[in-house]
Amino acid sequence: KKKTVSFSSMPNDRKINSTAACISLMLEGCELKKVRSNSRMYSRFFVLDADMRSVRWEPSKKDSEKAKIEIKSVKEVRVGKKTPVLRSNGLSEQFPDECAFSIIYGDNYESLDLVASSADVVSAWVMGLRYLVSYGKHSPEAPGTGHPSLRTSWISSVFDLADLEKSGRIPVSRAVQLIKALNPGMKTSTIELKFKELQKASERSGTDVACDLFVEAYCELCTRPEIFFLMVQFSSNKEYLGVKDLLMFLEVEQGMEGVTEEKCLEIVSKYEPSKEGREKGYLAIDGFTRYLLSADCSIFDPQHRKVCQDMAQPLSHYYISSAHSACLLEDNFWGRSDISGYISALGLGCRSIELVLWDGPEGEPVVYTSPSAASCVPFRAVVGLIDQHAFTASAYPLILCLVVRCSAPQQRLAAQCLRKTLGEKLYLEPPNPVASYLPSPEELKGRILIKGKKLPPTCEDSEGEVSDEEESWELARRLGQEDREAPEGGGLRRVRLSRELSELVSLCQAVPFQDFESSRRGQHYWEMCSFSEVEAGRFANECPAELVSYNKRFLSRIYPSPMRIDASNMNPQDFWKCGCQMVAMNYQTPGLMMDLNAGWFRQNGACGYVLRPAIMREEVSYFSANAKDSLPGVPAQLLHLKVISGQNLPKPKGSGAKGEVVEPYVCAEIHGIPADCAEHRTKTALQSGDNPIFDESLEFQINLPELAVLRFVVLDDDYIGDEFIAQYTIPFECLQPGYRHVPLQSLAGEPLPHATLFVHVAITDRRGGGKGHRRGLAGRRGRRVREYTSTKATGIKAIDEVFRTATQPLREATDLRENVQNALVSFKELCGLTPAANMKQCILTVSTWLLHSDSTPSVTLNLAEQYPPMEAQGPIPDLLRKVLTAYETMIQTSRTLIESADAVYGKLIQAQQAGMDFHKELHRIETKEGLRGRKLQKALESFAWNITVLKGQADLLKHAKAEALDNLWQIHNAGQSCGIGRNGSASPEPSRLQAPLEPIPE
């Protein structure tokens, strides 16, 4: 059952946009549910004392002096279900994570666990308590009293600049335009309404606005509570981020490496609007909001904005962005051919375009996708256009797929036109007969390849007969244009082909597909087949492994079924999962499928080429495209996604009849191999205006990250007509961790100005044994039986003996990794953090508890040692004792991993290489052993499985060691920066702690 919680339950619809507002709410008090250790919940009224020194609750059986917590005794305030009581199975499902918080207090680190009616109430209490814990009795500045804040001063200076008459007042219309300029995307009507409200409340009507009213309106309209709350978490003074605060935020939350104070000052000078803030190095709420909305803080990893993959692999190792009917602007049957479709496709980085040549009325060939199209385009004009735009978006090779339906004389004219117009760009060199694979995109940069039929070597005439492309006949058949010379009794149709056109085909020679065995034995690497989506779909379902294997050496092109007369698109993921390189899309048709295609090809500098996952490229590997679980040797990952809020969401297109209010919800979808495909939705944000708060956490397991795509879709729950609001599609590998804004797009993939989703992204390795929240402190870890990956018998004695030597190293590798994983989870849970937290956050949390104690730190980190011990100085409370024990276990398991990894890794690689030595002899050994049919197939599958498992487990061990070294580096770094480290000089570089393992060859 879906959990729902109202977000409109703030008292009097109040907007929390300052620390003062939080304290004010706490002084008034409100009802919260108090959770006992026996999992029972009791409603109590909680209030902050007028002197701001204690939080009290009533009714209570204790006397009034005991039913309270002194602010000075508070060690930490945790948001979410982060204590053993809140994690217990009896309660976990009764309320959402964002409605719970805990106050850790007293010398024994006791916890007061509370549940609020909404996330807003939680935010207010947590923000207020954290402020009071930092500042004690010093109450936060209330608007209009004492020294004006950085922000108030800046907004007042903006007002003064707009006050041209220097009368202390400006017209409402100018005030509205001013706020709109400072906050692009905000509706004029929203700003006007706010001024009316404030004028009415202060009983000051009129057409002018004074400075104090302008400041109040700006603060209420332009403060996003969720960003203010985030700033308060990291701010040392709760009003702005200093350079050290910003550095901490970037390192700890945003996962940025190598951040310096100079870099932080650059960010402040670029985004802080106030002059005083820029001079002092302070980033206040407005500057922080601007930074989070900027391209510098994008969800899309900037490394992927340029070509970042290895482009020196064979052409068959890449997915290639391919267009089907690129020249059509509308649907297939009634569409009109228009030359701008080619410019659009090439501009989007498309690297394979289809040209269907027909006899033209003027004696020259023309291009249209069907003879029924309303107009045709001269072939010469299309080639001229391709010459002009071929390499504007990408320097990598362009493949022109020629489907010839014109007579031999017009074919000669087409060939002459291609040679003359494209000149040196045309790739005409014959294939290298001694090579085994196609050249790489890097080698073919700036070249245009022609895919088409070729005359047989035995033909010496100026033209000859070849079998025709099935695709063009399906098209002709639908239009009633069947060739009258069709062969009797079926079989491949024959067409005349001129020698001039045949000679232009080199590396992409079109041949008919027979079966996988024939291709394995007789197909040359420069020959390629086209499959209809129906045929390719059948292979993908019935024999996916053979299709993956076929695509390691040969290019395959998948074209849409001719039944798609509306030019709809097939799902490219259905064929990418089997390694098919060229899935031809109808670029003119927007929607989910085109979103997936466009999003997918954005990941390598939008160059039209994306390197396929290693498991699909390696000569010997076991990969089942239809796997329903994790793959051998590929580390599964967990995506923790928190959808926080939406900004400036437009109304759905078809909603003309409804009012201004949008009631949006967000769907997050994962597209990839079947095991990864999943969809989760948030609750609906009711009556939320253009800036809804969702505040909902979603979780996905990703088994093959290299093939996964994340799509956000915003939909309207209260629609008449079209429910679609916006979408954004991003490859999993391009996600940046931390707090990010998602730049929303329209259905056609165009950016929607100022429309965004605010999210938090965290990615962790999958831990064994169920979902994170089930494995709380109460979970009985010891009961779980550890699963070990093992090798499979091939039935060939000599080979099985080699793989048997890896049995023990495989177990050792799993134990080394899982022991560290389990120890890490225990340590993070005791620190009150999620599995997505990093080591730096853990150390900083412990240091925060200690620094809020009256005595000197009772626990220190000895940074003089490579594996720093956490040492207690004198007696310490029970919780801290447990934290120390968990830390010690984590350090010891990490040490064992780091010191043992090389030897185990060596054994795994040795077994893998010994297995690979048999590979070349495999067929001879099979024949000798008398294996055939199903037994032979099983032996080959088991051999590939074993090689994949050994390489994969060695790879996982290598990554685990690197992570353990990085954790040590984070401990040194955090220990120094937060003041609990001692004897520390410079923190060690992770690479210096231990030489890294050698990379595993493909």
Short mmCIF file of N, CA and C in Angstrom, two decimals, residues 210-295:
data_model
loop_
_atom_site.label_atom_id
_atom_site.label_comp_id
_atom_site.label_asym_id
_atom_site.label_seq_id
_atom_site.Cartn_x
_atom_site.Cartn_y
_atom_site.Cartn_z
N ALA A 210 7.26 50.02 -0.14
CA ALA A 210 8.43 50.48 0.62
C ALA A 210 9.48 49.37 0.70
N CYS A 211 10.68 49.75 1.13
CA CYS A 211 11.81 48.80 1.14
C CYS A 211 11.54 47.59 2.04
N ASP A 212 11.00 47.81 3.26
CA ASP A 212 10.80 46.69 4.18
C ASP A 212 9.81 45.67 3.61
N LEU A 213 8.77 46.17 2.91
CA LEU A 213 7.78 45.27 2.31
C LEU A 213 8.40 44.50 1.14
N PHE A 214 9.26 45.19 0.39
CA PHE A 214 9.95 44.54 -0.74
C PHE A 214 10.85 43.41 -0.24
N VAL A 215 11.60 43.69 0.83
CA VAL A 215 12.49 42.67 1.42
C VAL A 215 11.68 41.46 1.89
N GLU A 216 10.54 41.74 2.55
CA GLU A 216 9.69 40.65 3.07
C GLU A 216 9.13 39.81 1.92
N ALA A 217 8.67 40.50 0.86
CA ALA A 217 8.11 39.77 -0.29
C ALA A 217 9.18 38.92 -0.96
N TYR A 218 10.37 39.50 -1.12
CA TYR A 218 11.46 38.73 -1.77
C TYR A 218 11.80 37.49 -0.95
N CYS A 219 11.95 37.66 0.37
CA CYS A 219 12.33 36.52 1.22
C CYS A 219 11.26 35.42 1.20
N GLU A 220 9.99 35.80 1.19
CA GLU A 220 8.93 34.79 1.18
C GLU A 220 8.83 34.09 -0.17
N LEU A 221 9.04 34.84 -1.26
CA LEU A 221 8.89 34.25 -2.60
C LEU A 221 10.11 33.47 -3.04
N CYS A 222 11.30 33.96 -2.67
CA CYS A 222 12.53 33.43 -3.29
C CYS A 222 13.36 32.55 -2.37
N THR A 223 12.83 32.20 -1.19
CA THR A 223 13.56 31.28 -0.32
C THR A 223 12.98 29.89 -0.51
N ARG A 224 13.80 28.98 -0.98
CA ARG A 224 13.35 27.59 -1.09
C ARG A 224 13.70 26.88 0.21
N PRO A 225 12.69 26.48 1.01
CA PRO A 225 12.97 25.90 2.33
C PRO A 225 13.94 24.72 2.26
N GLU A 226 13.79 23.87 1.22
CA GLU A 226 14.65 22.68 1.16
C GLU A 226 16.12 23.04 0.98
N ILE A 227 16.40 24.18 0.29
CA ILE A 227 17.80 24.62 0.10
C ILE A 227 18.27 25.34 1.36
N PHE A 228 17.37 26.10 1.98
CA PHE A 228 17.72 26.77 3.24
C PHE A 228 18.10 25.72 4.30
N PHE A 229 17.30 24.66 4.37
CA PHE A 229 17.55 23.57 5.31
C PHE A 229 18.91 22.92 5.05
N LEU A 230 19.23 22.73 3.79
CA LEU A 230 20.51 22.13 3.40
C LEU A 230 21.66 23.04 3.80
N MET A 231 21.49 24.34 3.57
CA MET A 231 22.56 25.29 3.92
C MET A 231 22.82 25.29 5.42
N VAL A 232 21.72 25.26 6.20
CA VAL A 232 21.85 25.27 7.67
C VAL A 232 22.62 24.05 8.17
N GLN A 233 22.43 22.90 7.48
CA GLN A 233 23.15 21.68 7.89
C GLN A 233 24.66 21.85 7.83
N PHE A 234 25.14 22.63 6.86
CA PHE A 234 26.59 22.74 6.65
C PHE A 234 27.17 24.07 7.15
N SER A 235 26.27 25.02 7.47
CA SER A 235 26.76 26.34 7.84
C SER A 235 27.22 26.38 9.29
N SER A 236 28.39 27.03 9.54
CA SER A 236 28.85 27.11 10.93
C SER A 236 28.07 28.17 11.69
N ASN A 237 27.50 29.16 10.98
CA ASN A 237 26.78 30.20 11.72
C ASN A 237 25.29 30.25 11.38
N LYS A 238 24.84 29.29 10.53
CA LYS A 238 23.42 29.11 10.19
C LYS A 238 22.83 30.23 9.33
N GLU A 239 23.63 31.18 8.87
CA GLU A 239 23.09 32.23 8.00
C GLU A 239 23.72 32.19 6.61
N TYR A 240 24.91 31.66 6.51
CA TYR A 240 25.59 31.55 5.20
C TYR A 240 26.68 30.48 5.30
N LEU A 241 27.23 30.09 4.15
CA LEU A 241 28.33 29.12 4.11
C LEU A 241 29.65 29.88 3.99
N GLY A 242 30.56 29.64 4.94
CA GLY A 242 31.92 30.16 4.78
C GLY A 242 32.69 29.27 3.82
N VAL A 243 33.92 29.63 3.52
CA VAL A 243 34.72 28.84 2.56
C VAL A 243 34.90 27.41 3.06
N LYS A 244 35.17 27.26 4.37
CA LYS A 244 35.37 25.90 4.92
C LYS A 244 34.06 25.09 4.88
N ASP A 245 32.94 25.78 5.15
CA ASP A 245 31.64 25.10 5.08
C ASP A 245 31.37 24.60 3.66
N LEU A 246 31.63 25.47 2.69
CA LEU A 246 31.37 25.12 1.28
C LEU A 246 32.27 23.96 0.86
N LEU A 247 33.53 24.00 1.30
CA LEU A 247 34.48 22.93 0.97
C LEU A 247 33.96 21.59 1.52
N MET A 248 33.46 21.65 2.77
CA MET A 248 32.92 20.44 3.40
C MET A 248 31.72 19.92 2.60
N PHE A 249 30.82 20.81 2.21
CA PHE A 249 29.63 20.42 1.44
C PHE A 249 30.03 19.77 0.12
N LEU A 250 30.99 20.36 -0.59
CA LEU A 250 31.39 19.84 -1.90
C LEU A 250 32.06 18.47 -1.78
N GLU A 251 32.88 18.30 -0.75
CA GLU A 251 33.59 17.03 -0.58
C GLU A 251 32.66 15.93 -0.06
N VAL A 252 31.91 16.26 1.01
CA VAL A 252 31.14 15.25 1.71
C VAL A 252 29.85 14.90 0.97
N GLU A 253 29.09 15.90 0.53
CA GLU A 253 27.79 15.64 -0.09
C GLU A 253 27.88 15.46 -1.60
N GLN A 254 28.69 16.30 -2.25
CA GLN A 254 28.71 16.30 -3.71
C GLN A 254 29.74 15.33 -4.29
N GLY A 255 30.55 14.72 -3.40
CA GLY A 255 31.50 13.71 -3.87
C GLY A 255 32.60 14.28 -4.74
N MET A 256 32.89 15.59 -4.61
CA MET A 256 33.94 16.19 -5.44
C MET A 256 35.31 15.91 -4.82
N GLU A 257 36.29 15.68 -5.68
CA GLU A 257 37.64 15.37 -5.19
C GLU A 257 38.58 16.52 -5.49
N GLY A 258 39.57 16.68 -4.62
CA GLY A 258 40.60 17.70 -4.87
C GLY A 258 40.07 19.13 -4.81
N VAL A 259 39.03 19.38 -3.98
CA VAL A 259 38.49 20.75 -3.88
C VAL A 259 39.43 21.58 -3.01
N THR A 260 39.73 22.79 -3.45
CA THR A 260 40.61 23.68 -2.66
C THR A 260 39.79 24.89 -2.19
N GLU A 261 40.36 25.64 -1.24
CA GLU A 261 39.68 26.85 -0.78
C GLU A 261 39.61 27.88 -1.91
N GLU A 262 40.62 27.85 -2.80
CA GLU A 262 40.61 28.77 -3.96
C GLU A 262 39.41 28.48 -4.86
N LYS A 263 39.15 27.19 -5.07
CA LYS A 263 38.00 26.79 -5.90
C LYS A 263 36.70 27.29 -5.26
N CYS A 264 36.61 27.18 -3.92
CA CYS A 264 35.41 27.63 -3.22
C CYS A 264 35.23 29.13 -3.35
N LEU A 265 36.33 29.88 -3.28
CA LEU A 265 36.25 31.34 -3.44
C LEU A 265 35.80 31.71 -4.85
N GLU A 266 36.23 30.91 -5.84
CA GLU A 266 35.77 31.12 -7.23
C GLU A 266 34.26 30.97 -7.30
N ILE A 267 33.73 29.93 -6.64
CA ILE A 267 32.29 29.69 -6.66
C ILE A 267 31.56 30.86 -6.00
N VAL A 268 32.10 31.33 -4.86
CA VAL A 268 31.47 32.46 -4.15
C VAL A 268 31.46 33.69 -5.05
N SER A 269 32.61 34.00 -5.67
CA SER A 269 32.66 35.22 -6.49
C SER A 269 31.77 35.12 -7.73
N LYS A 270 31.50 33.89 -8.19
CA LYS A 270 30.68 33.70 -9.38
C LYS A 270 29.18 33.75 -9.07
N TYR A 271 28.79 33.26 -7.88
CA TYR A 271 27.36 33.08 -7.63
C TYR A 271 26.78 33.93 -6.50
N GLU A 272 27.62 34.46 -5.58
CA GLU A 272 27.07 35.26 -4.48
C GLU A 272 26.68 36.65 -4.98
N PRO A 273 25.38 37.03 -4.85
CA PRO A 273 24.97 38.32 -5.42
C PRO A 273 25.43 39.54 -4.62
N SER A 274 25.65 39.38 -3.28
CA SER A 274 25.99 40.56 -2.48
C SER A 274 27.48 40.85 -2.54
N LYS A 275 27.81 42.14 -2.63
CA LYS A 275 29.21 42.57 -2.72
C LYS A 275 29.96 42.19 -1.44
N GLU A 276 29.29 42.41 -0.29
CA GLU A 276 29.92 42.09 1.00
C GLU A 276 30.25 40.60 1.10
N GLY A 277 29.31 39.75 0.64
CA GLY A 277 29.53 38.31 0.66
C GLY A 277 30.72 37.91 -0.20
N ARG A 278 30.81 38.51 -1.39
CA ARG A 278 31.93 38.17 -2.29
C ARG A 278 33.27 38.59 -1.68
N GLU A 279 33.27 39.75 -1.02
CA GLU A 279 34.52 40.25 -0.42
C GLU A 279 34.96 39.38 0.76
N LYS A 280 33.98 38.91 1.54
CA LYS A 280 34.32 38.14 2.75
C LYS A 280 34.39 36.64 2.51
N GLY A 281 33.99 36.20 1.29
CA GLY A 281 34.02 34.76 1.00
C GLY A 281 32.85 34.02 1.61
N TYR A 282 31.67 34.67 1.66
CA TYR A 282 30.46 34.05 2.21
C TYR A 282 29.48 33.73 1.08
N LEU A 283 28.86 32.55 1.14
CA LEU A 283 27.81 32.18 0.18
C LEU A 283 26.49 32.09 0.95
N ALA A 284 25.64 33.12 0.79
CA ALA A 284 24.35 33.12 1.50
C ALA A 284 23.32 32.33 0.69
N ILE A 285 22.08 32.29 1.18
CA ILE A 285 21.05 31.41 0.60
C ILE A 285 20.83 31.67 -0.89
N ASP A 286 20.86 32.96 -1.31
CA ASP A 286 20.59 33.24 -2.74
C ASP A 286 21.74 32.77 -3.63
N GLY A 287 22.96 32.99 -3.17
CA GLY A 287 24.12 32.53 -3.94
C GLY A 287 24.19 31.01 -3.98
N PHE A 288 23.85 30.38 -2.85
CA PHE A 288 23.86 28.92 -2.76
C PHE A 288 22.81 28.33 -3.71
N THR A 289 21.62 28.96 -3.74
CA THR A 289 20.56 28.50 -4.65
C THR A 289 21.01 28.64 -6.10
N ARG A 290 21.62 29.78 -6.42
CA ARG A 290 22.11 30.00 -7.80
C ARG A 290 23.15 28.95 -8.19
N TYR A 291 24.04 28.64 -7.23
CA TYR A 291 25.08 27.64 -7.52
C TYR A 291 24.45 26.28 -7.79
N LEU A 292 23.49 25.87 -6.92
CA LEU A 292 22.87 24.55 -7.09
C LEU A 292 22.09 24.46 -8.41
N LEU A 293 21.60 25.59 -8.92
CA LEU A 293 20.85 25.59 -10.17
C LEU A 293 21.75 25.69 -11.40
N SER A 294 23.04 25.96 -11.19
CA SER A 294 23.94 26.26 -12.32
C SER A 294 24.43 25.00 -13.02
N ALA A 295 25.03 25.21 -14.19
CA ALA A 295 25.62 24.10 -14.96
C ALA A 295 26.79 23.48 -14.19
#
